[in-house]
Coordinates of C-alpha atoms in Angstrom, one line a residue:
Chain K
M1 CA 68.5 -61.9 1.0
T2 CA 68.0 -62.1 -2.7
V3 CA 69.7 -60.0 -5.3
S4 CA 66.6 -58.1 -6.3
E5 CA 65.9 -57.0 -2.7
Q6 CA 69.4 -55.7 -2.4
T7 CA 69.0 -53.5 -5.5
H8 CA 65.7 -52.2 -4.1
I9 CA 67.4 -51.1 -0.9
G10 CA 70.3 -49.8 -2.8
I11 CA 68.4 -47.5 -5.1
P12 CA 65.0 -46.7 -3.5
E13 CA 64.2 -43.6 -5.6
I14 CA 63.4 -45.3 -8.9
P15 CA 59.7 -45.8 -9.2
D16 CA 58.1 -48.8 -10.8
A17 CA 57.9 -48.4 -14.6
P18 CA 54.1 -47.8 -15.2
N19 CA 52.3 -50.7 -16.8
P20 CA 51.8 -49.5 -20.4
I21 CA 48.3 -50.8 -20.6
L22 CA 47.3 -49.2 -17.4
R23 CA 48.9 -46.0 -18.4
T24 CA 47.0 -45.9 -21.7
L25 CA 43.7 -46.6 -19.9
R26 CA 44.4 -43.8 -17.5
M27 CA 45.1 -41.4 -20.4
L28 CA 41.9 -42.6 -22.0
W29 CA 40.0 -41.9 -18.8
A30 CA 41.4 -38.4 -18.7
D31 CA 39.6 -37.5 -22.0
K32 CA 36.0 -38.3 -21.4
F33 CA 35.0 -38.0 -25.1
A34 CA 37.7 -40.4 -26.1
F35 CA 36.7 -42.8 -23.3
V36 CA 33.0 -42.9 -24.4
S37 CA 34.1 -43.3 -28.0
A38 CA 36.3 -46.2 -27.1
M39 CA 33.5 -47.8 -25.2
F40 CA 31.2 -47.4 -28.1
L41 CA 33.7 -48.8 -30.5
V42 CA 34.2 -51.8 -28.3
L43 CA 30.4 -52.3 -28.3
V44 CA 30.4 -52.1 -32.2
L45 CA 33.3 -54.5 -32.4
L46 CA 31.5 -57.0 -30.1
S47 CA 28.4 -56.7 -32.2
A48 CA 30.5 -57.4 -35.3
V49 CA 32.1 -60.5 -33.9
L50 CA 29.2 -62.0 -31.9
G51 CA 26.1 -60.4 -33.5
P52 CA 25.6 -62.8 -36.4
L53 CA 26.4 -65.8 -34.2
L54 CA 23.7 -64.9 -31.6
L55 CA 21.1 -63.0 -33.6
E56 CA 21.2 -64.3 -37.2
D57 CA 17.9 -66.1 -36.7
I58 CA 16.1 -63.3 -35.0
A59 CA 17.4 -60.8 -37.5
T60 CA 16.1 -62.7 -40.5
K61 CA 12.8 -63.9 -39.2
Q62 CA 10.0 -62.2 -41.1
N63 CA 6.9 -61.2 -39.3
L64 CA 4.3 -59.7 -41.7
R65 CA 2.1 -58.4 -38.9
G66 CA 5.0 -56.3 -37.6
R67 CA 5.7 -54.6 -40.9
N68 CA 7.2 -51.1 -40.4
M69 CA 6.5 -51.4 -36.7
P70 CA 7.2 -48.0 -35.1
P71 CA 10.0 -47.7 -32.6
F72 CA 9.9 -47.2 -28.8
D73 CA 7.2 -49.8 -28.3
F74 CA 8.7 -51.1 -25.1
S75 CA 5.9 -53.7 -24.5
K76 CA 7.5 -55.8 -27.3
D77 CA 10.7 -57.8 -27.1
W78 CA 13.9 -55.8 -26.9
Q79 CA 14.8 -56.4 -30.5
F80 CA 11.8 -54.5 -31.6
W81 CA 12.6 -51.4 -29.6
L82 CA 13.9 -49.6 -32.6
G83 CA 10.9 -50.8 -34.7
G84 CA 10.6 -53.3 -37.5
D85 CA 11.6 -53.1 -41.2
A86 CA 9.4 -53.5 -44.3
L87 CA 9.3 -57.3 -43.8
G88 CA 8.7 -57.1 -40.0
R89 CA 12.3 -58.0 -39.2
P90 CA 13.5 -56.3 -35.9
L91 CA 15.7 -53.3 -36.7
L92 CA 17.8 -53.4 -33.6
A93 CA 18.8 -57.0 -34.2
R94 CA 19.5 -56.3 -37.9
I95 CA 21.7 -53.3 -37.1
I96 CA 23.8 -55.5 -34.7
V97 CA 24.1 -58.2 -37.3
A98 CA 25.0 -55.7 -40.1
A99 CA 27.8 -54.4 -37.9
Q100 CA 29.8 -57.4 -39.0
N101 CA 30.0 -56.7 -42.7
T102 CA 30.3 -52.9 -42.2
V103 CA 33.2 -53.3 -39.7
F104 CA 34.9 -56.1 -41.5
V105 CA 35.0 -54.5 -44.9
A106 CA 36.4 -51.3 -43.4
A107 CA 38.9 -53.3 -41.2
G108 CA 40.0 -55.4 -44.1
A109 CA 40.5 -52.4 -46.4
V110 CA 42.4 -50.5 -43.7
F111 CA 44.5 -53.5 -42.8
F112 CA 45.6 -54.2 -46.4
S113 CA 46.2 -50.6 -47.3
L114 CA 48.1 -50.0 -44.0
T115 CA 50.4 -53.1 -44.5
I116 CA 51.0 -52.6 -48.2
G117 CA 51.3 -48.9 -48.0
T118 CA 53.7 -48.9 -45.0
S119 CA 55.9 -51.6 -46.5
L120 CA 56.2 -49.7 -49.8
G121 CA 56.7 -46.4 -48.0
L122 CA 59.5 -47.9 -45.9
V123 CA 61.1 -49.3 -49.0
A124 CA 60.7 -46.0 -50.9
G125 CA 62.1 -44.1 -48.0
Y126 CA 65.1 -46.3 -47.2
T127 CA 66.3 -47.9 -50.4
S128 CA 67.6 -46.6 -53.7
K129 CA 66.4 -43.5 -55.5
T130 CA 65.1 -45.2 -58.6
M131 CA 63.0 -47.6 -56.6
S132 CA 61.6 -44.7 -54.7
Q133 CA 60.8 -42.8 -57.9
V134 CA 58.9 -45.7 -59.3
I135 CA 56.8 -46.3 -56.2
M136 CA 56.0 -42.6 -55.8
R137 CA 54.9 -42.2 -59.4
V138 CA 52.5 -45.2 -59.0
A139 CA 51.1 -43.6 -55.9
D140 CA 50.6 -40.3 -57.8
I141 CA 48.7 -42.2 -60.4
I142 CA 46.4 -43.8 -57.9
M143 CA 45.9 -40.5 -56.1
S144 CA 44.9 -38.7 -59.3
F145 CA 42.2 -41.2 -60.2
P146 CA 38.7 -40.2 -59.5
S147 CA 38.6 -43.0 -56.9
L148 CA 34.9 -43.3 -56.1
L149 CA 33.9 -43.3 -59.8
L150 CA 36.5 -45.9 -60.5
A151 CA 35.2 -48.0 -57.6
V152 CA 31.8 -47.8 -59.1
I153 CA 33.0 -49.0 -62.4
V154 CA 35.2 -51.8 -61.1
L155 CA 32.6 -53.1 -58.8
F156 CA 29.9 -53.0 -61.4
M157 CA 32.1 -54.9 -63.8
L158 CA 33.5 -57.4 -61.4
E159 CA 30.4 -58.3 -59.5
S160 CA 30.5 -57.0 -56.0
S161 CA 31.4 -59.2 -53.2
V162 CA 33.0 -58.5 -49.8
F163 CA 36.4 -59.5 -51.2
N164 CA 36.2 -57.2 -54.2
L165 CA 34.9 -54.4 -52.2
V166 CA 37.9 -54.7 -49.7
V167 CA 40.4 -54.9 -52.6
V168 CA 39.0 -51.8 -54.4
L169 CA 38.8 -49.7 -51.2
A170 CA 42.3 -50.9 -50.1
I171 CA 43.9 -50.0 -53.4
T172 CA 42.5 -46.4 -53.3
R173 CA 43.8 -45.9 -49.8
I174 CA 47.4 -47.2 -50.2
P175 CA 49.0 -43.9 -51.2
V176 CA 47.9 -42.3 -47.9
Y177 CA 50.1 -44.6 -45.9
L178 CA 52.8 -44.8 -48.5
R179 CA 53.4 -41.1 -48.5
T180 CA 53.3 -40.7 -44.8
A181 CA 55.6 -43.7 -44.2
R182 CA 58.1 -42.5 -46.8
A183 CA 58.2 -38.9 -45.5
E184 CA 58.7 -40.1 -41.9
T185 CA 61.3 -42.7 -42.9
L186 CA 63.3 -40.0 -44.8
E187 CA 63.5 -38.0 -41.7
V188 CA 64.1 -40.9 -39.2
R189 CA 66.9 -42.5 -41.2
E190 CA 69.1 -39.5 -40.6
R191 CA 68.8 -39.7 -36.9
M192 CA 71.6 -40.9 -34.7
F193 CA 70.2 -44.2 -33.5
V194 CA 69.8 -45.4 -37.1
Q195 CA 73.3 -44.3 -37.9
A196 CA 74.5 -46.2 -34.8
A197 CA 72.7 -49.3 -35.8
K198 CA 74.2 -49.1 -39.2
V199 CA 77.7 -48.7 -37.8
M200 CA 77.2 -51.7 -35.5
G201 CA 76.5 -53.8 -38.6
A202 CA 72.7 -54.2 -38.4
S203 CA 71.2 -55.6 -41.6
T204 CA 68.9 -53.4 -43.7
P205 CA 65.7 -55.4 -42.8
R206 CA 66.7 -55.1 -39.1
I207 CA 67.2 -51.4 -39.3
V208 CA 64.0 -50.8 -41.2
F209 CA 61.7 -53.1 -39.0
R210 CA 63.3 -52.8 -35.6
H211 CA 64.5 -49.3 -35.6
I212 CA 62.5 -47.2 -38.1
L213 CA 59.1 -48.9 -38.0
P214 CA 58.4 -48.4 -34.3
V215 CA 59.1 -44.7 -34.6
V216 CA 56.9 -44.3 -37.7
F217 CA 54.1 -46.6 -36.6
P218 CA 52.2 -44.4 -34.1
T219 CA 51.6 -41.7 -36.8
L220 CA 50.3 -44.4 -39.2
V221 CA 47.9 -45.9 -36.6
T222 CA 46.4 -42.4 -36.0
I223 CA 45.9 -42.0 -39.7
A224 CA 44.5 -45.5 -39.9
T225 CA 41.9 -44.7 -37.3
L226 CA 40.7 -41.7 -39.3
D227 CA 40.9 -43.7 -42.5
F228 CA 38.7 -46.4 -41.0
A229 CA 35.9 -43.8 -40.8
F230 CA 36.6 -42.7 -44.3
V231 CA 36.5 -46.3 -45.7
M232 CA 33.3 -47.0 -43.8
L233 CA 31.6 -44.0 -45.3
A234 CA 32.9 -45.0 -48.8
E235 CA 31.6 -48.6 -48.4
S236 CA 28.2 -47.3 -47.1
S237 CA 27.9 -45.0 -50.1
L238 CA 28.7 -47.8 -52.5
S239 CA 26.3 -50.1 -50.8
F240 CA 23.7 -47.3 -50.8
L241 CA 24.1 -47.0 -54.6
G242 CA 23.5 -50.7 -54.9
I243 CA 27.0 -51.7 -56.0
G244 CA 28.5 -52.6 -52.7
I245 CA 27.4 -55.4 -50.6
Q246 CA 24.4 -57.3 -52.1
P247 CA 21.3 -58.6 -50.2
P248 CA 20.8 -61.0 -48.4
E249 CA 24.1 -59.8 -46.9
I250 CA 23.5 -56.5 -45.0
T251 CA 25.5 -53.5 -44.1
W252 CA 24.4 -50.2 -42.5
G253 CA 24.7 -48.4 -45.8
L254 CA 22.5 -51.0 -47.5
M255 CA 20.0 -50.8 -44.7
V256 CA 19.7 -47.0 -45.3
A257 CA 19.1 -47.7 -49.0
Q258 CA 16.5 -50.3 -48.2
G259 CA 14.6 -48.0 -46.0
R260 CA 14.6 -45.2 -48.6
P261 CA 11.3 -46.0 -50.3
Y262 CA 9.5 -45.9 -46.9
L263 CA 11.0 -42.6 -45.8
T264 CA 7.8 -40.7 -45.6
T265 CA 5.8 -43.4 -43.9
A266 CA 8.5 -45.1 -41.7
W267 CA 11.5 -42.8 -41.2
W268 CA 13.1 -45.2 -38.7
L269 CA 14.0 -47.7 -41.3
S270 CA 16.8 -45.4 -42.7
F271 CA 17.3 -43.3 -39.6
W272 CA 18.8 -45.9 -37.2
P273 CA 21.4 -47.5 -39.5
G274 CA 22.5 -44.0 -40.5
L275 CA 22.8 -43.0 -36.9
A276 CA 24.9 -46.1 -36.3
I277 CA 27.2 -45.0 -39.1
I278 CA 27.5 -41.5 -37.8
L279 CA 28.1 -42.5 -34.2
T280 CA 30.8 -45.0 -35.3
T281 CA 32.6 -42.5 -37.5
L282 CA 32.3 -39.8 -34.9
S283 CA 33.8 -42.1 -32.2
L284 CA 36.7 -42.9 -34.6
N285 CA 37.3 -39.2 -35.2
L286 CA 37.3 -38.5 -31.5
L287 CA 39.6 -41.4 -30.7
S288 CA 42.0 -40.4 -33.4
H289 CA 42.0 -36.9 -31.9
W290 CA 43.0 -38.4 -28.6
M291 CA 45.6 -40.7 -30.1
R292 CA 47.3 -37.7 -31.7
T293 CA 47.9 -36.3 -28.2
A294 CA 48.5 -39.5 -26.4
L295 CA 51.1 -40.8 -28.9
D296 CA 53.0 -37.5 -29.1
P297 CA 55.5 -37.4 -26.3
A298 CA 55.5 -33.6 -26.6
Q299 CA 51.8 -33.3 -25.9
R300 CA 51.2 -36.3 -23.6
W301 CA 51.4 -34.3 -20.5
R302 CA 48.0 -32.7 -21.3
L303 CA 46.4 -36.1 -20.6
E304 CA 48.7 -37.1 -17.7
N305 CA 48.4 -33.9 -15.8
V306 CA 44.7 -34.2 -15.6
R307 CA 45.1 -37.6 -14.0
K308 CA 47.4 -36.2 -11.3
K309 CA 45.0 -33.4 -10.6
N310 CA 42.1 -35.9 -10.1
G311 CA 43.9 -38.2 -7.8
Chain T
M1 CA 58.4 -23.6 -63.0
L2 CA 57.8 -24.4 -66.7
S3 CA 59.8 -27.7 -66.6
F4 CA 57.8 -28.6 -63.5
L5 CA 54.5 -28.0 -65.3
G6 CA 55.9 -30.1 -68.2
K7 CA 56.8 -33.0 -66.0
R8 CA 53.4 -32.8 -64.3
A9 CA 51.7 -32.8 -67.7
V10 CA 53.7 -35.9 -68.8
A11 CA 52.9 -37.7 -65.6
S12 CA 49.2 -36.8 -65.9
G13 CA 49.2 -38.0 -69.5
I14 CA 50.7 -41.4 -68.5
S15 CA 48.1 -41.9 -65.8
L16 CA 45.4 -40.9 -68.1
V17 CA 46.4 -43.6 -70.6
G18 CA 46.4 -46.1 -67.7
L19 CA 43.0 -45.0 -66.8
I20 CA 41.7 -45.3 -70.3
L21 CA 43.2 -48.8 -70.7
L22 CA 41.6 -50.0 -67.4
V23 CA 38.2 -48.5 -68.0
F24 CA 38.0 -49.5 -71.7
F25 CA 38.7 -53.2 -71.1
L26 CA 36.7 -53.4 -67.9
S27 CA 33.6 -51.8 -69.4
R28 CA 33.8 -54.1 -72.4
L29 CA 33.8 -57.1 -70.0
T30 CA 30.3 -56.4 -68.9
G31 CA 28.9 -57.7 -72.2
D32 CA 27.3 -56.6 -75.4
P33 CA 25.0 -53.6 -75.3
T34 CA 23.1 -54.9 -78.3
G35 CA 20.6 -56.8 -76.3
L36 CA 19.8 -53.7 -74.3
Y37 CA 19.1 -51.5 -77.2
L38 CA 17.3 -53.7 -79.7
P39 CA 13.9 -55.4 -79.1
L40 CA 13.9 -58.9 -77.9
D41 CA 12.7 -60.3 -81.2
A42 CA 15.3 -58.4 -83.3
S43 CA 16.7 -60.6 -86.1
E44 CA 20.3 -61.7 -86.0
E45 CA 20.9 -59.5 -89.1
S46 CA 19.8 -56.3 -87.4
R47 CA 21.8 -57.2 -84.3
N48 CA 24.8 -57.6 -86.5
Q49 CA 24.1 -54.3 -88.2
F50 CA 23.9 -52.6 -84.8
R51 CA 27.2 -54.1 -83.8
E52 CA 28.7 -53.1 -87.1
I53 CA 27.5 -49.4 -86.7
H54 CA 29.0 -49.1 -83.2
G55 CA 32.1 -51.0 -84.1
L56 CA 31.5 -53.8 -81.6
N57 CA 32.2 -56.6 -84.1
D58 CA 36.0 -56.2 -84.2
P59 CA 38.3 -57.9 -81.8
L60 CA 38.7 -55.9 -78.6
I61 CA 42.3 -54.9 -79.3
V62 CA 41.3 -53.5 -82.7
Q63 CA 38.4 -51.6 -81.1
F64 CA 40.9 -50.2 -78.6
F65 CA 43.3 -48.9 -81.3
H66 CA 40.3 -47.4 -83.2
Y67 CA 39.2 -45.7 -80.1
M68 CA 42.7 -44.3 -79.4
G69 CA 43.1 -43.2 -83.0
D70 CA 39.9 -41.3 -82.8
L71 CA 40.8 -39.9 -79.4
I72 CA 44.0 -38.3 -80.8
R73 CA 41.8 -36.3 -83.1
L74 CA 39.8 -35.4 -80.0
D75 CA 36.9 -37.6 -81.2
F76 CA 35.4 -39.3 -78.1
G77 CA 33.0 -41.4 -80.1
E78 CA 29.3 -41.3 -80.2
S79 CA 26.9 -42.1 -77.4
I80 CA 24.9 -45.2 -78.2
R81 CA 21.9 -44.1 -76.2
R82 CA 21.6 -40.5 -77.3
A83 CA 23.1 -40.6 -80.8
E84 CA 25.1 -37.5 -80.3
P85 CA 28.9 -37.1 -79.6
A86 CA 29.7 -38.5 -76.2
I87 CA 31.8 -35.5 -75.3
D88 CA 28.8 -33.2 -75.7
V89 CA 26.7 -35.3 -73.3
V90 CA 29.5 -35.4 -70.8
L91 CA 30.4 -31.7 -70.9
R92 CA 26.7 -30.8 -70.4
G93 CA 26.6 -32.9 -67.3
F94 CA 30.1 -31.7 -66.2
S95 CA 29.1 -28.1 -66.3
W96 CA 26.3 -28.8 -63.9
T97 CA 28.6 -30.7 -61.5
L98 CA 31.2 -27.9 -61.8
Q99 CA 28.7 -25.3 -60.8
L100 CA 27.5 -27.3 -57.9
A101 CA 31.1 -28.0 -56.7
A102 CA 32.3 -24.4 -57.3
I103 CA 29.4 -22.9 -55.3
T104 CA 29.8 -25.4 -52.5
M105 CA 33.6 -25.1 -52.3
T106 CA 33.5 -21.3 -52.2
L107 CA 31.0 -21.3 -49.4
V108 CA 32.9 -24.1 -47.5
V109 CA 36.3 -22.3 -47.9
A110 CA 35.0 -18.9 -46.8
M111 CA 33.1 -20.1 -43.8
A112 CA 35.6 -22.8 -42.7
I113 CA 38.5 -20.3 -42.7
V114 CA 36.5 -17.8 -40.6
V115 CA 35.2 -20.3 -38.2
G116 CA 38.4 -22.3 -37.9
S117 CA 40.5 -19.1 -37.3
L118 CA 38.2 -17.8 -34.7
A119 CA 38.1 -21.1 -32.9
A120 CA 41.9 -21.1 -32.9
Y121 CA 42.0 -17.6 -31.6
Y122 CA 39.6 -18.3 -28.8
I123 CA 41.1 -21.7 -28.1
G124 CA 39.4 -23.5 -25.3
G125 CA 36.5 -21.0 -25.2
I126 CA 32.9 -21.7 -25.8
F127 CA 33.0 -20.8 -29.5
D128 CA 36.0 -23.1 -30.0
R129 CA 34.1 -26.0 -28.3
I130 CA 31.0 -25.5 -30.3
A131 CA 32.9 -25.2 -33.5
T132 CA 35.0 -28.3 -32.8
F133 CA 32.0 -30.4 -31.8
F134 CA 30.0 -29.5 -34.9
S135 CA 32.9 -29.8 -37.2
L136 CA 33.6 -33.3 -35.9
I137 CA 30.0 -34.3 -36.4
G138 CA 30.1 -32.8 -39.9
A139 CA 33.2 -34.7 -40.8
S140 CA 31.6 -38.0 -39.6
A141 CA 28.3 -37.6 -41.3
P142 CA 27.4 -40.0 -44.2
D143 CA 26.2 -37.6 -46.8
F144 CA 23.6 -39.9 -48.4
W145 CA 21.9 -40.3 -45.0
V146 CA 22.0 -36.6 -44.3
A147 CA 20.5 -36.1 -47.8
I148 CA 17.5 -38.3 -47.3
V149 CA 16.8 -37.1 -43.8
A150 CA 17.0 -33.5 -45.1
I151 CA 14.5 -34.4 -47.9
V152 CA 12.1 -35.9 -45.3
V153 CA 12.4 -32.9 -43.0
F154 CA 12.7 -29.9 -45.3
S155 CA 10.9 -31.1 -48.4
V156 CA 8.3 -33.5 -47.4
T157 CA 7.4 -32.4 -43.9
L158 CA 8.0 -28.7 -44.0
G159 CA 7.7 -28.2 -47.7
W160 CA 10.2 -25.4 -47.9
V161 CA 12.3 -26.7 -50.8
P162 CA 11.7 -29.1 -53.7
T163 CA 12.9 -32.7 -53.4
S164 CA 14.8 -32.9 -56.6
G165 CA 15.5 -31.4 -60.0
T166 CA 17.2 -28.1 -61.0
G167 CA 14.5 -25.6 -62.1
T168 CA 15.0 -22.8 -59.7
V169 CA 17.3 -21.4 -57.1
W170 CA 15.3 -23.3 -54.5
H171 CA 16.4 -26.6 -56.1
W172 CA 20.0 -25.9 -55.4
I173 CA 19.7 -25.3 -51.7
L174 CA 19.4 -28.9 -50.4
P175 CA 22.2 -30.4 -52.6
I176 CA 24.6 -27.6 -51.7
S177 CA 23.8 -27.7 -48.0
V178 CA 24.3 -31.5 -47.9
L179 CA 27.5 -31.4 -49.9
F180 CA 28.7 -28.5 -47.7
I181 CA 28.7 -30.5 -44.4
R182 CA 31.6 -32.9 -44.7
P183 CA 34.3 -30.7 -46.4
F184 CA 33.3 -27.9 -44.0
G185 CA 33.9 -30.2 -40.9
L186 CA 37.2 -31.4 -42.2
I187 CA 38.5 -28.0 -43.3
V188 CA 37.5 -26.2 -40.0
Q189 CA 39.6 -28.7 -38.1
V190 CA 42.6 -28.3 -40.3
V191 CA 42.3 -24.5 -40.3
R192 CA 42.0 -24.6 -36.5
G193 CA 45.0 -26.8 -36.1
S194 CA 47.4 -24.9 -38.3
M195 CA 46.1 -21.5 -37.1
I196 CA 47.0 -22.6 -33.5
T197 CA 50.5 -23.2 -34.6
A198 CA 50.7 -19.9 -36.5
L199 CA 49.3 -17.9 -33.6
G200 CA 52.0 -19.3 -31.3
S201 CA 54.8 -18.2 -33.5
A202 CA 57.2 -15.3 -32.9
Y203 CA 56.0 -12.9 -35.5
V204 CA 52.5 -13.0 -34.1
K205 CA 53.9 -12.2 -30.6
T206 CA 55.8 -9.3 -32.3
A207 CA 52.6 -8.0 -33.9
R208 CA 50.7 -8.2 -30.6
A209 CA 53.5 -6.4 -28.9
K210 CA 53.2 -3.6 -31.5
G211 CA 49.6 -3.3 -30.6
V212 CA 48.1 -4.7 -33.8
K213 CA 44.4 -5.5 -33.3
M214 CA 43.0 -9.0 -33.2
R215 CA 41.4 -9.1 -36.6
P216 CA 44.5 -8.1 -38.6
I217 CA 46.6 -10.5 -36.6
V218 CA 44.5 -13.4 -37.4
F219 CA 43.4 -12.7 -41.0
V220 CA 46.5 -10.9 -42.2
H221 CA 49.5 -12.0 -40.3
A222 CA 48.7 -15.6 -39.3
L223 CA 46.3 -16.7 -42.0
R224 CA 48.7 -16.6 -44.9
N225 CA 51.1 -18.9 -43.2
A226 CA 48.4 -21.1 -41.8
L227 CA 46.9 -21.6 -45.2
L228 CA 49.5 -24.0 -46.7
P229 CA 48.3 -27.2 -45.1
V230 CA 44.7 -26.0 -45.6
I231 CA 45.2 -25.7 -49.3
T232 CA 46.2 -29.4 -49.6
V233 CA 43.0 -30.4 -47.8
I234 CA 40.9 -28.0 -49.9
G235 CA 42.3 -29.6 -53.0
D236 CA 41.5 -33.1 -51.8
Q237 CA 38.0 -32.1 -50.9
A238 CA 37.4 -30.3 -54.2
A239 CA 38.5 -33.5 -56.0
A240 CA 36.3 -35.5 -53.8
L241 CA 33.4 -33.2 -54.7
L242 CA 34.0 -33.5 -58.4
N243 CA 34.0 -37.3 -58.4
G244 CA 32.1 -38.0 -55.2
A245 CA 28.9 -36.0 -55.9
V246 CA 27.7 -39.2 -57.5
V247 CA 25.6 -40.1 -54.5
I248 CA 24.1 -36.7 -53.9
E249 CA 23.4 -36.2 -57.6
T250 CA 21.6 -39.5 -57.7
I251 CA 19.5 -38.7 -54.7
F252 CA 18.5 -35.2 -55.8
G253 CA 18.1 -36.2 -59.5
F254 CA 20.7 -33.6 -60.4
P255 CA 21.8 -34.0 -64.0
G256 CA 25.6 -33.8 -63.2
V257 CA 28.4 -36.0 -64.5
G258 CA 28.2 -38.4 -61.6
K259 CA 24.6 -39.4 -62.3
L260 CA 25.4 -39.5 -66.0
M261 CA 28.2 -41.9 -65.3
I262 CA 26.0 -44.3 -63.2
D263 CA 23.2 -44.2 -65.9
S264 CA 25.7 -44.8 -68.6
I265 CA 27.3 -47.8 -66.8
L266 CA 23.8 -49.3 -66.4
Q267 CA 23.0 -48.7 -70.0
R268 CA 26.5 -49.9 -71.2
D269 CA 27.0 -46.7 -73.0
F270 CA 30.8 -47.2 -73.0
T271 CA 31.8 -44.1 -74.9
V272 CA 30.0 -41.9 -72.4
V273 CA 31.5 -43.7 -69.4
L274 CA 35.0 -43.3 -70.9
A275 CA 34.5 -39.7 -71.8
A276 CA 33.1 -38.9 -68.3
I277 CA 36.0 -40.6 -66.5
M278 CA 38.5 -38.7 -68.7
V279 CA 36.9 -35.3 -68.2
T280 CA 36.7 -35.8 -64.5
A281 CA 40.3 -37.0 -64.3
M282 CA 41.5 -34.1 -66.4
A283 CA 39.7 -31.7 -64.1
I284 CA 41.4 -33.3 -61.1
F285 CA 44.8 -33.1 -62.7
L286 CA 44.3 -29.5 -63.5
M287 CA 43.3 -28.8 -60.0
N288 CA 46.3 -30.5 -58.5
I289 CA 48.6 -28.4 -60.7
L290 CA 46.7 -25.3 -59.7
I291 CA 47.2 -26.2 -56.0
D292 CA 51.0 -26.6 -56.5
V293 CA 51.1 -23.2 -58.2
L294 CA 49.1 -21.7 -55.4
Y295 CA 51.5 -23.2 -52.9
S296 CA 54.5 -21.5 -54.5
I297 CA 52.6 -18.2 -54.6
L298 CA 51.7 -18.4 -50.9
D299 CA 55.1 -19.6 -49.8
P300 CA 57.9 -18.1 -51.9
R301 CA 60.4 -20.6 -50.4
I302 CA 58.7 -23.3 -52.4
R303 CA 60.2 -23.4 -55.9
Y304 CA 59.7 -26.0 -58.5

């Protein structure tokens, strides 16, 4: 008889610790809106990663006979189901390919602002008072800038590329994470387990990254989800104004702008990419809504109870 | 309170100087406006004369100190394109934007507070579900897309309202409705969230036990306390309207400060760009201070 079997017999009441991934999925299933949103976002993500690899040729192939081809003509190939654009390129394929730039600009901006903002926020919350003052004043300055106007100017001056766009958007969003991370750190650092770690001689980096960060992180991820939607809308607006991503690169915002001259004759050129934007941001909003409940130990029962009722 | 206002003014001043530095040098980097304003076959002499008149011949750093020197005397320079003081051009545009933003924000705040509060009161009910659903969609909608779809539907197809311009009341309906959507969606959600918390508190239970009716409970007892987080969001959204109406103004041909800014950047009318950025930034600073003051009025525990 092995040791583990002995303990099993000894203490039979302890249930298996639920697999965290399985548990998350179950909670996701409990909220149907969030579940559908998550599925949709996975689809968008797959398009972003695989789309250009698989469909680049189809999406750029011009076909002058199919100019502004109306949607829902199911006798054509699938990529023409949403119609064709002004050069006869299939809209559905273009939307899938454009997902890459749209998602990657937003993801890049959110990633950089999240990492930089969180690190600065942890530093401001945990270290000396002067340091904290300096960081907070800089954040105030960034917050008080008219950010979109500034983005317009900076991008116009510095020639817009994916990289510049990511940098500009990231800088304007840093204060959001910084303020949250600092506020939470100030509260968490007074708690018993941090004091205990300090007494046991843990180094400052260890306390900050191993003890404080895991407590603060869920809140930040929830904010990041919402912010992803915000950044996506900002990028779309900039691309729409013609100072974001430049052709031949495409994003959804740029596609809306390109379809604008044909609005009265071919509404579908602008309509579909706009719908893609709205569905993605809506999914992000719904998912963030769910996350707020799922990550909050005080509210999690709302999602878990439903599961029990169902089965 | 006064020392707080003083501190805020100093901080705002510092960030304003930073803003001017950034925009001044960045805008100069785009190149010389001379080529845009003089005919292609203009002689080198006239080009030089043009640069001399607009002070573009000096080294950048000298130009900057000239500009700052004038600025202290509240002289924002002259618009190259319109040959009138830049500040006049900007203030004209800004007054349009301000009207647009003020009307929109008033409607948004009034309606969002009512809808959000009722949704919180009837939590889980049919009204709550509809309100939550539509506010989520509103908060997710890209306004430029809503704007052009609205133009196709209401202006082109139905012919109810004009597509662009500012002549009559009808011209204002579409821009205001489109600008309304996103802040409305966001603020409804915040009102609902903080109202749920407020309605669950002990003083509301007391009021109910005393037999106070539903309307006074929601709009008198709970609202004042639920309003604090809402005010922060209202401030953010109002600031976003002031500087973010760029897209909507461009689409509807609305002569506000956002459109002016885009046009001036394209025409390298540097003085107007700088003046526009400064006026917008000042407006945002003032609003942030106003919000802090409102905070301390609503919640006497907050003192500066």
